[in-house]
JSON list of C-alpha atoms in Angstrom, two decimals:
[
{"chain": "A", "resi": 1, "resn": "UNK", "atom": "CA", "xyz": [-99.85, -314.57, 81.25]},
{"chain": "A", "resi": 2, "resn": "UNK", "atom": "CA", "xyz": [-97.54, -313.17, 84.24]},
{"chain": "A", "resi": 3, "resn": "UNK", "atom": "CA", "xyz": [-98.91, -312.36, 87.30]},
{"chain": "A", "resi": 4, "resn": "UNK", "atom": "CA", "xyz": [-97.62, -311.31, 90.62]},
{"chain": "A", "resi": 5, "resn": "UNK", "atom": "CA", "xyz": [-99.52, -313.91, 92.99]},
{"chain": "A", "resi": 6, "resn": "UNK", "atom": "CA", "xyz": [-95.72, -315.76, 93.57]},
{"chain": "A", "resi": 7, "resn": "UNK", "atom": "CA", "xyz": [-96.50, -319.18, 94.71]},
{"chain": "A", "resi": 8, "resn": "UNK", "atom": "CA", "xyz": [-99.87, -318.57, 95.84]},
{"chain": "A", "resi": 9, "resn": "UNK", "atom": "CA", "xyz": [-101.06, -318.81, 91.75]},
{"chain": "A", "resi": 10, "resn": "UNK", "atom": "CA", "xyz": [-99.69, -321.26, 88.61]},
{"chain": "A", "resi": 11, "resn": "UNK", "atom": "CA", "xyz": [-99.05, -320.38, 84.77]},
{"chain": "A", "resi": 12, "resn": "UNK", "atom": "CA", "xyz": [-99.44, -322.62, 82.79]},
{"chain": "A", "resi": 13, "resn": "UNK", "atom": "CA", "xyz": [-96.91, -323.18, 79.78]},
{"chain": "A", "resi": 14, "resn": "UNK", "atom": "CA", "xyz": [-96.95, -322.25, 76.35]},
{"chain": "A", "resi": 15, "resn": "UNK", "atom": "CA", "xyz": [-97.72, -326.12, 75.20]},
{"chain": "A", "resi": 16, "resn": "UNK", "atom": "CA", "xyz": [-100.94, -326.20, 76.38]},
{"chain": "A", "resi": 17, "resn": "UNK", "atom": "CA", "xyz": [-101.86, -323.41, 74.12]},
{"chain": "A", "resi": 18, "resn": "UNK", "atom": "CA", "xyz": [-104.02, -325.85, 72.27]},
{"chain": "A", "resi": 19, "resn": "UNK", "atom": "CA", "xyz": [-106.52, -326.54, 75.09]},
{"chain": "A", "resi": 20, "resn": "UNK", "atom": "CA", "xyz": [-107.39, -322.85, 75.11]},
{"chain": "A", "resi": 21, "resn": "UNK", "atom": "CA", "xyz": [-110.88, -323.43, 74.49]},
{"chain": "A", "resi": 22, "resn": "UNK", "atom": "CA", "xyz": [-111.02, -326.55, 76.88]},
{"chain": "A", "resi": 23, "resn": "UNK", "atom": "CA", "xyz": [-109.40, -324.40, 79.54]},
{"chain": "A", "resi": 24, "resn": "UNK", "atom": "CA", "xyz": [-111.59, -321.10, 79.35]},
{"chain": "A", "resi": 25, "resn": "UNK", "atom": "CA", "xyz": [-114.90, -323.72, 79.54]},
{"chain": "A", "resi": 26, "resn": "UNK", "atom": "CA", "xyz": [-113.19, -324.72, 83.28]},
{"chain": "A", "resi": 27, "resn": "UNK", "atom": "CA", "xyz": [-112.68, -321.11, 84.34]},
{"chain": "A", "resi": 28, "resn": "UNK", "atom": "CA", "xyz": [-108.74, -320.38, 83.47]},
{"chain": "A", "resi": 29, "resn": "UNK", "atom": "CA", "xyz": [-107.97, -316.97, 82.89]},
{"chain": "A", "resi": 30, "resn": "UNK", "atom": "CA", "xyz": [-105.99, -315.35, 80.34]},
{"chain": "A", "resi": 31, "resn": "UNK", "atom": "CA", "xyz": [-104.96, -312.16, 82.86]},
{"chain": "A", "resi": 32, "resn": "UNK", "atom": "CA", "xyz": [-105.39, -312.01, 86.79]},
{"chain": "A", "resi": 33, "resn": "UNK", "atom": "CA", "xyz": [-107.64, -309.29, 88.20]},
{"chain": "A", "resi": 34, "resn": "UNK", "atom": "CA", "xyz": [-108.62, -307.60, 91.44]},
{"chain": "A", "resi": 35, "resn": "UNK", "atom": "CA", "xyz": [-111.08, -310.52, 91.94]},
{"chain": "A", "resi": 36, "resn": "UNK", "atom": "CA", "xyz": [-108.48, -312.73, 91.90]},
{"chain": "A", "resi": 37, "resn": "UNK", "atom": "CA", "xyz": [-105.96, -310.13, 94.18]},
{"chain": "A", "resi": 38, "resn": "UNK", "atom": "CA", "xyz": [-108.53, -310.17, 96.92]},
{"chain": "A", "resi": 39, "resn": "UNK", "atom": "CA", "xyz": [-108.77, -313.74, 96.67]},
{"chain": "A", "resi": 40, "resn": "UNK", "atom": "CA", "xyz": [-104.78, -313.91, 96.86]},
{"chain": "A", "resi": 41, "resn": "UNK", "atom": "CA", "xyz": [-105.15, -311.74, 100.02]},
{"chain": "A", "resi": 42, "resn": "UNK", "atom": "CA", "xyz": [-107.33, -313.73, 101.87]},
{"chain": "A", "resi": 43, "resn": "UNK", "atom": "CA", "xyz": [-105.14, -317.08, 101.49]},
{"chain": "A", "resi": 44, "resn": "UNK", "atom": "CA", "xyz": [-101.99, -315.06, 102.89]},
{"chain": "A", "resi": 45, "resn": "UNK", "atom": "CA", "xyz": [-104.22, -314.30, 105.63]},
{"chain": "A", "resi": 46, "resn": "UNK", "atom": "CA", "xyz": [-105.35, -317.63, 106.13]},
{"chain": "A", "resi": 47, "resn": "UNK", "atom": "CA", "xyz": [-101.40, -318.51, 106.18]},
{"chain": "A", "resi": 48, "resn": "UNK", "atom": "CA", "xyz": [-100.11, -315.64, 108.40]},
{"chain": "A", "resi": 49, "resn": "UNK", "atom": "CA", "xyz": [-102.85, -313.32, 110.03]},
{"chain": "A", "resi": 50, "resn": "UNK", "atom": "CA", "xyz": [-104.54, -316.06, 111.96]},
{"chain": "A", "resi": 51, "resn": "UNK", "atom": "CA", "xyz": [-101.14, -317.23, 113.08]},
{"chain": "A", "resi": 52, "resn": "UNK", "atom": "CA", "xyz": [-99.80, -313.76, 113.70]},
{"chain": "A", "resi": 53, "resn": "UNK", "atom": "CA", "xyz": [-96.60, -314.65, 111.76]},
{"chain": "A", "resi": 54, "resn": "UNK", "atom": "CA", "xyz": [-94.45, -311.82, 110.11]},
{"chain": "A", "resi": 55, "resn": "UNK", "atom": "CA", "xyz": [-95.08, -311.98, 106.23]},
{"chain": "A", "resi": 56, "resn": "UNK", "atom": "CA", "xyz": [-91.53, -312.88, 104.61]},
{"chain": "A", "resi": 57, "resn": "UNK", "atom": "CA", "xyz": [-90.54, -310.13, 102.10]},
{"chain": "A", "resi": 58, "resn": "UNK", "atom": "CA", "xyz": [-91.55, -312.11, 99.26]},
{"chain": "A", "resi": 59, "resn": "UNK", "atom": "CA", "xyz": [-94.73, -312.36, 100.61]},
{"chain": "A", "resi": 60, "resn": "UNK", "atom": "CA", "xyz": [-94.72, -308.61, 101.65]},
{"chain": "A", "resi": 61, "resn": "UNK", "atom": "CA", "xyz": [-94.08, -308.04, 98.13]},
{"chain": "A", "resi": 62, "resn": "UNK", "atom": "CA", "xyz": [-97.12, -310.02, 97.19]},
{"chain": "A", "resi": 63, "resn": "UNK", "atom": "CA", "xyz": [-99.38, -308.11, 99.14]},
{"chain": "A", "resi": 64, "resn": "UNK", "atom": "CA", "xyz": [-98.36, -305.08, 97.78]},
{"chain": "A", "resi": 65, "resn": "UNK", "atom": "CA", "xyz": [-99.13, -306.06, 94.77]},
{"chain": "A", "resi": 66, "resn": "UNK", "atom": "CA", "xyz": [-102.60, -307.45, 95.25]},
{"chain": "A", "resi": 67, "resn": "UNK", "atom": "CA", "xyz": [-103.75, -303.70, 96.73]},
{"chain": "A", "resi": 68, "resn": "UNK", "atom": "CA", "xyz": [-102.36, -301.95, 93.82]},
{"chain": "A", "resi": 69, "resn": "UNK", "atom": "CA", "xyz": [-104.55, -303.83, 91.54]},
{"chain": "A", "resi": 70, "resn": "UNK", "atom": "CA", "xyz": [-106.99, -303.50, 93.44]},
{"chain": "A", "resi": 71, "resn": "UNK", "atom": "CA", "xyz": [-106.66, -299.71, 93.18]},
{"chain": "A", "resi": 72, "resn": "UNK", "atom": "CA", "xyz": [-106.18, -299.95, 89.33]},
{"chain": "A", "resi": 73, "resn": "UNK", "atom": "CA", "xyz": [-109.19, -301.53, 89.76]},
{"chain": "A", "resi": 74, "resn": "UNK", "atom": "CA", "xyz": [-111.14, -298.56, 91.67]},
{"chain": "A", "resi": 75, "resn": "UNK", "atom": "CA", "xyz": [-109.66, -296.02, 89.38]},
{"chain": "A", "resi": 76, "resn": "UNK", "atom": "CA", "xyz": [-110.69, -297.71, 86.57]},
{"chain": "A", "resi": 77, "resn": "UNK", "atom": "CA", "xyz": [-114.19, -297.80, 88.47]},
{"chain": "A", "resi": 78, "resn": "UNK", "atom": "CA", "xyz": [-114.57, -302.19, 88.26]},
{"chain": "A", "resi": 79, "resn": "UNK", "atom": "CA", "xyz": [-114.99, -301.89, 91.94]},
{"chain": "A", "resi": 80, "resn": "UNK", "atom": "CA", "xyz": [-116.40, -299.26, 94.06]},
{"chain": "A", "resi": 81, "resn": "UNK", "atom": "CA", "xyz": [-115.10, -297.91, 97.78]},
{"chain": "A", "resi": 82, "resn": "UNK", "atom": "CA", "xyz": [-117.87, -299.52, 99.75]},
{"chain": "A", "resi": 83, "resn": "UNK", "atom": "CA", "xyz": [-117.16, -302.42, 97.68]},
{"chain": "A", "resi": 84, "resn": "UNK", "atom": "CA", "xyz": [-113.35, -302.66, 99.15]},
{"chain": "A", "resi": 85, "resn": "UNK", "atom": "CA", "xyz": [-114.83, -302.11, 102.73]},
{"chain": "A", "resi": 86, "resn": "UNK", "atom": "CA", "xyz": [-117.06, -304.58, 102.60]},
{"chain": "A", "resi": 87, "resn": "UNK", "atom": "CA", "xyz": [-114.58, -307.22, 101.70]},
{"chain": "A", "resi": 88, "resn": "UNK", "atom": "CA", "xyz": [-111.63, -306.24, 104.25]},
{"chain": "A", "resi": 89, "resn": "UNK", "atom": "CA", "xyz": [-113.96, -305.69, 107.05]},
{"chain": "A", "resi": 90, "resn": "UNK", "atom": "CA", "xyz": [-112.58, -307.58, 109.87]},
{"chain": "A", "resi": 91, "resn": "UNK", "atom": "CA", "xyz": [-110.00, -309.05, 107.74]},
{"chain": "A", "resi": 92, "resn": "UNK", "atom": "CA", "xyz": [-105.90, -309.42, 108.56]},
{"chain": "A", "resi": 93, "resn": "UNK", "atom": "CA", "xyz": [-104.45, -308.02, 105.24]},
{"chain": "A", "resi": 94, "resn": "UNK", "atom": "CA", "xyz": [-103.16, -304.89, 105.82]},
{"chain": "A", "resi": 95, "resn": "UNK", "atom": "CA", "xyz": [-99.51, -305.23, 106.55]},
{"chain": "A", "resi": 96, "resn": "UNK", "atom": "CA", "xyz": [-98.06, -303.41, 109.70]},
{"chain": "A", "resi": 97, "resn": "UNK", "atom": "CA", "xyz": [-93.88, -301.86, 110.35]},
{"chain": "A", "resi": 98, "resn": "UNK", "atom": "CA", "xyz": [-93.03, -305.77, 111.78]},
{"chain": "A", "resi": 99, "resn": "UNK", "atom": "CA", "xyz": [-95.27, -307.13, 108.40]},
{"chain": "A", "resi": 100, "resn": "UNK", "atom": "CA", "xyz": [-97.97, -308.47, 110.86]},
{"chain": "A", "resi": 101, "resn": "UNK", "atom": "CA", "xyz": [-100.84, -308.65, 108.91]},
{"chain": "A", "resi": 102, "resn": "UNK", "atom": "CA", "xyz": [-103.94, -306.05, 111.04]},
{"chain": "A", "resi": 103, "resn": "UNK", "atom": "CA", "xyz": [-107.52, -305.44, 110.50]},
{"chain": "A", "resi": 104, "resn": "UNK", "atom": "CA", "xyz": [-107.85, -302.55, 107.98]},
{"chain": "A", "resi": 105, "resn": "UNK", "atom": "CA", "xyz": [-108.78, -299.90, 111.56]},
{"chain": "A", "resi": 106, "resn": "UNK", "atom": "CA", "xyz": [-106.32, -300.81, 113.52]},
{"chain": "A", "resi": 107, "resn": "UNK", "atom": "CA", "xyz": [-103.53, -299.31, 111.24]},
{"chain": "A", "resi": 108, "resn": "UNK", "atom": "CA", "xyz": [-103.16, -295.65, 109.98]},
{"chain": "A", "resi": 109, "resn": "UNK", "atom": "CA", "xyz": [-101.28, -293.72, 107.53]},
{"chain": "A", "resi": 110, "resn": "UNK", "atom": "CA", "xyz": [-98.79, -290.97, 108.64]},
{"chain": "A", "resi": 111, "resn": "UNK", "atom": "CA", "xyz": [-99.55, -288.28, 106.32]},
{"chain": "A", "resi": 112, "resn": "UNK", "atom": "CA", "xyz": [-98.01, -285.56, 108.55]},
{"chain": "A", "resi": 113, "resn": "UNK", "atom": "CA", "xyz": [-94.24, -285.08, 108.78]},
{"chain": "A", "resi": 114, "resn": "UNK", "atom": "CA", "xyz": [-92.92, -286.78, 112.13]},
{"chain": "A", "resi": 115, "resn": "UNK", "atom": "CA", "xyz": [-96.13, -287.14, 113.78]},
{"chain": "A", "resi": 116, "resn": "UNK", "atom": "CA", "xyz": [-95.65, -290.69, 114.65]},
{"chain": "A", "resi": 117, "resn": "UNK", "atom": "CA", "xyz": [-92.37, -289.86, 116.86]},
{"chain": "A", "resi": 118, "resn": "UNK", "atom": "CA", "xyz": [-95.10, -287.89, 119.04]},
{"chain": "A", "resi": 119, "resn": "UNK", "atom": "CA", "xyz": [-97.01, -291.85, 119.41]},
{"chain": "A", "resi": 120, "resn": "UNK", "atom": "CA", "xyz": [-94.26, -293.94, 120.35]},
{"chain": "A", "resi": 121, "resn": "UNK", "atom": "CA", "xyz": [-96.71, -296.90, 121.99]},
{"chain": "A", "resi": 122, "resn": "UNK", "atom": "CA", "xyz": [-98.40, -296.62, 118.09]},
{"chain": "A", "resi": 123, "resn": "UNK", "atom": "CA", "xyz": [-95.09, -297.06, 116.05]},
{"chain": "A", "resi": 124, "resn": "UNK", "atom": "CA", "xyz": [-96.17, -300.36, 114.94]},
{"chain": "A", "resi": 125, "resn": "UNK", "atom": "CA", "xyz": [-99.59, -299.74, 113.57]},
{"chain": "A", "resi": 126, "resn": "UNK", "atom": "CA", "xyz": [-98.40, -296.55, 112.30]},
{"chain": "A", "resi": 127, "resn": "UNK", "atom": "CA", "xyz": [-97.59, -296.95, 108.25]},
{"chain": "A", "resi": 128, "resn": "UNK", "atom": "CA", "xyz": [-96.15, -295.02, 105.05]},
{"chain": "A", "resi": 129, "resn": "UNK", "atom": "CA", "xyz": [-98.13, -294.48, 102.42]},
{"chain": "A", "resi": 130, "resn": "UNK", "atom": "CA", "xyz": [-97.32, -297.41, 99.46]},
{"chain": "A", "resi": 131, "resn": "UNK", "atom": "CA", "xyz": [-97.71, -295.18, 95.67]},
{"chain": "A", "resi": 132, "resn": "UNK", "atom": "CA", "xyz": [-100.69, -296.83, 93.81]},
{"chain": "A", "resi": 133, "resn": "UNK", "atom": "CA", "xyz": [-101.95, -299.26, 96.87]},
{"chain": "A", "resi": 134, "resn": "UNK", "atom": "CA", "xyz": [-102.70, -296.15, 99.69]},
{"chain": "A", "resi": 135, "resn": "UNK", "atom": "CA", "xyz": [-105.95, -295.42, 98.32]},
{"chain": "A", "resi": 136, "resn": "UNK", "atom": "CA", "xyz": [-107.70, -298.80, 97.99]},
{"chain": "A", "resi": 137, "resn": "UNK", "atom": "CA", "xyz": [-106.18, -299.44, 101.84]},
{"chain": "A", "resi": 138, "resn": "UNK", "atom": "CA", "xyz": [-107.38, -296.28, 102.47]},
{"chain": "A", "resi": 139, "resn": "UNK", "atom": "CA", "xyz": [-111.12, -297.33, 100.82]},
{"chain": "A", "resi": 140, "resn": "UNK", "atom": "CA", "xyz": [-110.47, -300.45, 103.47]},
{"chain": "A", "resi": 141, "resn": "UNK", "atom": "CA", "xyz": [-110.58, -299.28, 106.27]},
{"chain": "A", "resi": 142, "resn": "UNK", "atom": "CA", "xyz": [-107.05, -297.24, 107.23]},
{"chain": "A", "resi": 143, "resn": "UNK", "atom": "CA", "xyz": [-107.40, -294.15, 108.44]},
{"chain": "A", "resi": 144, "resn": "UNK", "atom": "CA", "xyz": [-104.83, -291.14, 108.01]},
{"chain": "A", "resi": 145, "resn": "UNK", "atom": "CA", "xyz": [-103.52, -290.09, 111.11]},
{"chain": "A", "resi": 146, "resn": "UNK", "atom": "CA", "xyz": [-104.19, -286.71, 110.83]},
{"chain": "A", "resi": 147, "resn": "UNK", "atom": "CA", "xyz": [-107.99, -287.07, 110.44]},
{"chain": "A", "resi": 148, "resn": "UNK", "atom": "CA", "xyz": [-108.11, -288.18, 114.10]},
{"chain": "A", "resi": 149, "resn": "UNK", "atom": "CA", "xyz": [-105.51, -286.02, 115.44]},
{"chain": "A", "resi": 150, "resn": "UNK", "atom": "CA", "xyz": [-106.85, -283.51, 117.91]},
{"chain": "A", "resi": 151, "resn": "UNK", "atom": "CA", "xyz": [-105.22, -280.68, 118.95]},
{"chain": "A", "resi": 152, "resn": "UNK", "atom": "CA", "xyz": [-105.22, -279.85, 123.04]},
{"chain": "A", "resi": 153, "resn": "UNK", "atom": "CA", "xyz": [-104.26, -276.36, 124.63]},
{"chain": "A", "resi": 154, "resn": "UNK", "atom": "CA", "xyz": [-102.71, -277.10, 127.68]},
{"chain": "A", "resi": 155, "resn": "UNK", "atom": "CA", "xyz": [-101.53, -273.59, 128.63]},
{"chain": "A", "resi": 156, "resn": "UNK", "atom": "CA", "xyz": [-101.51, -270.46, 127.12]},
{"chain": "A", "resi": 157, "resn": "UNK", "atom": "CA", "xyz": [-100.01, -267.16, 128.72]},
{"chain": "A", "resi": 158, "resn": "UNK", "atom": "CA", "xyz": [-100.96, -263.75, 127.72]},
{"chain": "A", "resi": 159, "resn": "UNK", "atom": "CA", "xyz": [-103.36, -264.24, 125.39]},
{"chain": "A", "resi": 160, "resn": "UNK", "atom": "CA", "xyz": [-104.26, -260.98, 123.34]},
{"chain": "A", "resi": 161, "resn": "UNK", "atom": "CA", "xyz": [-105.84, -259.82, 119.78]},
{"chain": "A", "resi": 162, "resn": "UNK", "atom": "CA", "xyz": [-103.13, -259.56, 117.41]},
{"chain": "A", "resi": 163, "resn": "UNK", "atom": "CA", "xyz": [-104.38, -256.87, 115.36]},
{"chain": "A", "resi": 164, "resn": "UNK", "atom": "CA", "xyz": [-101.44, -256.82, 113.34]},
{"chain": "A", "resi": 165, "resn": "UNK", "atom": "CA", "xyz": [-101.43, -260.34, 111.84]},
{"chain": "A", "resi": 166, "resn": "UNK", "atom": "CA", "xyz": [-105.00, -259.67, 110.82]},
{"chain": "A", "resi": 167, "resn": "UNK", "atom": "CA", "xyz": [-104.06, -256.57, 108.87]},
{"chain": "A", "resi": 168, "resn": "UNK", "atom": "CA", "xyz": [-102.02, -258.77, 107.10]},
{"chain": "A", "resi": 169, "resn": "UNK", "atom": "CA", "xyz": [-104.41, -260.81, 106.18]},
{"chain": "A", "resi": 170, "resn": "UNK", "atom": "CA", "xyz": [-106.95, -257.98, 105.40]},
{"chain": "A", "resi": 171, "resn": "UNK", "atom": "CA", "xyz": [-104.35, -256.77, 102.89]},
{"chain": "A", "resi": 172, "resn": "UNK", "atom": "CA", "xyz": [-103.26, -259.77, 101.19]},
{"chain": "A", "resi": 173, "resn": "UNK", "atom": "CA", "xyz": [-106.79, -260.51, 100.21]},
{"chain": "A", "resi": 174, "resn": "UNK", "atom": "CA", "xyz": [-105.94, -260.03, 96.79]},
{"chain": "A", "resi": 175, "resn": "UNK", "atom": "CA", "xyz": [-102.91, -262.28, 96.68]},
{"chain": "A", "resi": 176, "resn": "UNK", "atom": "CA", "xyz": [-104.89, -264.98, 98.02]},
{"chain": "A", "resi": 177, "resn": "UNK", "atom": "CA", "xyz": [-106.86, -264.43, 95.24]},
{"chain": "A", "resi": 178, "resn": "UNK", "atom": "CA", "xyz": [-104.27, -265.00, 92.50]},
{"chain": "A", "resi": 179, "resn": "UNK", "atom": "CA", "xyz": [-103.56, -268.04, 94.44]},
{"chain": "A", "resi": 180, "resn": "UNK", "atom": "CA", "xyz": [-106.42, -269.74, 93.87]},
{"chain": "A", "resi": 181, "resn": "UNK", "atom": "CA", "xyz": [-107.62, -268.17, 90.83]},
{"chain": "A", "resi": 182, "resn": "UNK", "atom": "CA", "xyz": [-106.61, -271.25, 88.71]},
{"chain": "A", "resi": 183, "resn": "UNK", "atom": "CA", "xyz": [-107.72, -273.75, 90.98]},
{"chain": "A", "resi": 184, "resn": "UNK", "atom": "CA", "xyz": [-111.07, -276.03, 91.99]},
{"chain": "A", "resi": 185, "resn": "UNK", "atom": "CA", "xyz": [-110.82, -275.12, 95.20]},
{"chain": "A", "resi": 186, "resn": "UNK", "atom": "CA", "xyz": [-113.68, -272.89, 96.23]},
{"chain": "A", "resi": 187, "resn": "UNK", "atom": "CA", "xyz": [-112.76, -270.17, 99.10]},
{"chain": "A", "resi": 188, "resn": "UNK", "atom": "CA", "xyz": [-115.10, -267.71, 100.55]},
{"chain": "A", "resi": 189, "resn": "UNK", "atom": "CA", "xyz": [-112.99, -264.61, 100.79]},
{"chain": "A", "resi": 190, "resn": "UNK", "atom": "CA", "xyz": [-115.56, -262.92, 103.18]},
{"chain": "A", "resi": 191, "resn": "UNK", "atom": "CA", "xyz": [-114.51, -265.14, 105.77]},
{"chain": "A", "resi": 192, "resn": "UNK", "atom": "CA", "xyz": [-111.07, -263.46, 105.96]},
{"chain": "A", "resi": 193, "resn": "UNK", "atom": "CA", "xyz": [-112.93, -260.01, 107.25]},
{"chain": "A", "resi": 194, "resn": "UNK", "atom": "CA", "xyz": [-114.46, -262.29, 110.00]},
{"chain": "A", "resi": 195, "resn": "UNK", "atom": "CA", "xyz": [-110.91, -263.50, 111.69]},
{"chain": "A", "resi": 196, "resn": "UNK", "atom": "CA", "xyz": [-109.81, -263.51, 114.11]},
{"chain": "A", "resi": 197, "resn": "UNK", "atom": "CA", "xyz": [-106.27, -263.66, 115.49]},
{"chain": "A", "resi": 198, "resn": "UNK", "atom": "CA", "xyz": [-104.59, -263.88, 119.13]},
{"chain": "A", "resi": 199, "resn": "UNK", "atom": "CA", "xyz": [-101.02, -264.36, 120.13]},
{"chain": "A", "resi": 200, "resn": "UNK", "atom": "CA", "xyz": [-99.50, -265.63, 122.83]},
{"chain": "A", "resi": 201, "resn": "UNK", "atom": "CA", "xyz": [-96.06, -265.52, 125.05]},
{"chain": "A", "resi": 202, "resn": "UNK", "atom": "CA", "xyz": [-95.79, -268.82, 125.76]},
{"chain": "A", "resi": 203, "resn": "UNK", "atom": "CA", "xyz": [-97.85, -271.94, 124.28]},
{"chain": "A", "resi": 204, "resn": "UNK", "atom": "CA", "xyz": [-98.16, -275.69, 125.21]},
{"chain": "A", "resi": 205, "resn": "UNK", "atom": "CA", "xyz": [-99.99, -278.25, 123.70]},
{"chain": "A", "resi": 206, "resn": "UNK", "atom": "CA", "xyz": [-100.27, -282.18, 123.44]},
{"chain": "A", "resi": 207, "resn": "UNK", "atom": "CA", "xyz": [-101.82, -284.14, 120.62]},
{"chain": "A", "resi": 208, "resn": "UNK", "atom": "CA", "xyz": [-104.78, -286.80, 121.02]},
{"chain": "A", "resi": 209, "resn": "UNK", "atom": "CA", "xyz": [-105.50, -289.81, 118.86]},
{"chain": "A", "resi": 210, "resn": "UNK", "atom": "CA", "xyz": [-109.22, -291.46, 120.19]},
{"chain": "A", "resi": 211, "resn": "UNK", "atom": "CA", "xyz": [-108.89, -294.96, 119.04]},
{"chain": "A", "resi": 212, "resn": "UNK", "atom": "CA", "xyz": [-110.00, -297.97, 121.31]},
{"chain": "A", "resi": 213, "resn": "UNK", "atom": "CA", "xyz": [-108.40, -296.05, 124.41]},
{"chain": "A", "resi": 214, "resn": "UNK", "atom": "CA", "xyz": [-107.00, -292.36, 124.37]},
{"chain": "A", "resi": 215, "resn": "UNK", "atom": "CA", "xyz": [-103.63, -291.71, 123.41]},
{"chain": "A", "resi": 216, "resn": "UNK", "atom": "CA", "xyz": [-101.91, -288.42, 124.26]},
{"chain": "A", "resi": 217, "resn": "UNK", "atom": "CA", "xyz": [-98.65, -287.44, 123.24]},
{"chain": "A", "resi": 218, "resn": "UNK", "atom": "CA", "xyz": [-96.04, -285.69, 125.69]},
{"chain": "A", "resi": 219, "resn": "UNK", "atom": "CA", "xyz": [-96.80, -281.97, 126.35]},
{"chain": "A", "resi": 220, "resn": "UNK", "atom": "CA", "xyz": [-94.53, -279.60, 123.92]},
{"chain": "A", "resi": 221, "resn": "UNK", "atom": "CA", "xyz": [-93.78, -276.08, 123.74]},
{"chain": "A", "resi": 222, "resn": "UNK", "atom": "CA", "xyz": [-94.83, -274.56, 120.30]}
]
């Protein structure tokens, strides 16, 4: 049947129908799977990782492909998250914003508005999140940005209980409440009593990724 391998994978026509038999005995398939995506993966990393050579955007394509079946795949629990990470680990086939192919951990999802303009030196390794591939690049190896984003204080000027805001809160217990009512996520409403809240005049921060070396963003005023 049709598959999305391109080049890398043939179909064979409809006159050969009558070897079916023959041709399941030698191993042809009647439908590709994520078996045969990672397999896919590996040869286009064979043909461009090792040679760090921009994928074309045919090939692009094709990787794109092979990751979302791979996530059908996971969802459909045929293949399991430690699974993925065994096979890409150490492996070019995640594709970067010049389509070099990278190890899974040495890319990373922006999943935070405009927090890769703060990382200039990391624009390349810095990706958008593909709909129905993320995840199984995500079981991989790729890290969202925001899980190792730290937050530093760099200077802070009259710094003082804002009993106010916490009044707020204190009141608005029962709205939070309603909130959340119809939802799985469990919230400990005692913890809002224990809060507490400080203002400032004047605030600046950086942010901090800790990869291989440390980057820091420019100081900002918030």
């Amino acid at each position: 049947s049709e598959h999305p391998f391109g080049k890398y994978r043939y179909r064979l026509t409809e006159s050969l129908r009558n070897y079916t038999q023959l041709f399941m005995k030698l191993g042809v398939k009647e439908t590709p799977d994520y078996q045969d995506a990672q397999k896919v993966l590996l040869e286009i990393s064979s043909d461009f990782g090792h040679k760090n050579k921009p994928l074309s955007e045919n090939e692009y394509c094709i990787v794109m492909e092979c990751w979302k079946m791979i996530e059908k795949a996971m969802q459909e629990k045929k293949i399991h998250k430690k699974d993925i990470e065994s096979f890409a680990k150490g492996k070019k086939i995640i594709p970067d914003q010049r389509k070099l192919l990278e190890k899974p951990d040495n890319i990373f999802f922006e999943d935070r508005p405009d927090i890769s303009l703060k990382f200039p030196q990391l624009e390349n390794e810095i990706i958008h999140r593909i709909d129905g591939a993320w995840k199984a690049m995500q079981a991989a190896g790729v890290h969202n940005l925001s899980e190792l984003l730290k937050v530093n204080i760099l200077q802070h000027d009259d710094l003082k209980e804002d009993d106010l805001f916490r009044s707020k809160i204190h009141e608005r217990v029962s709205l939070f409440k309603r909130l959340f009512e119809n939802s799985k996520i469990s919230v400990d409403y005692s913890k809002l009593e224990k809060i507490n809240v400080f203002s400032v005049s004047n605030l600046k921060i950086n942010y901090e990724i800790a990869i291989t070396g440390i980057e820091r963003s420019d100081p900002e005023d918030v």
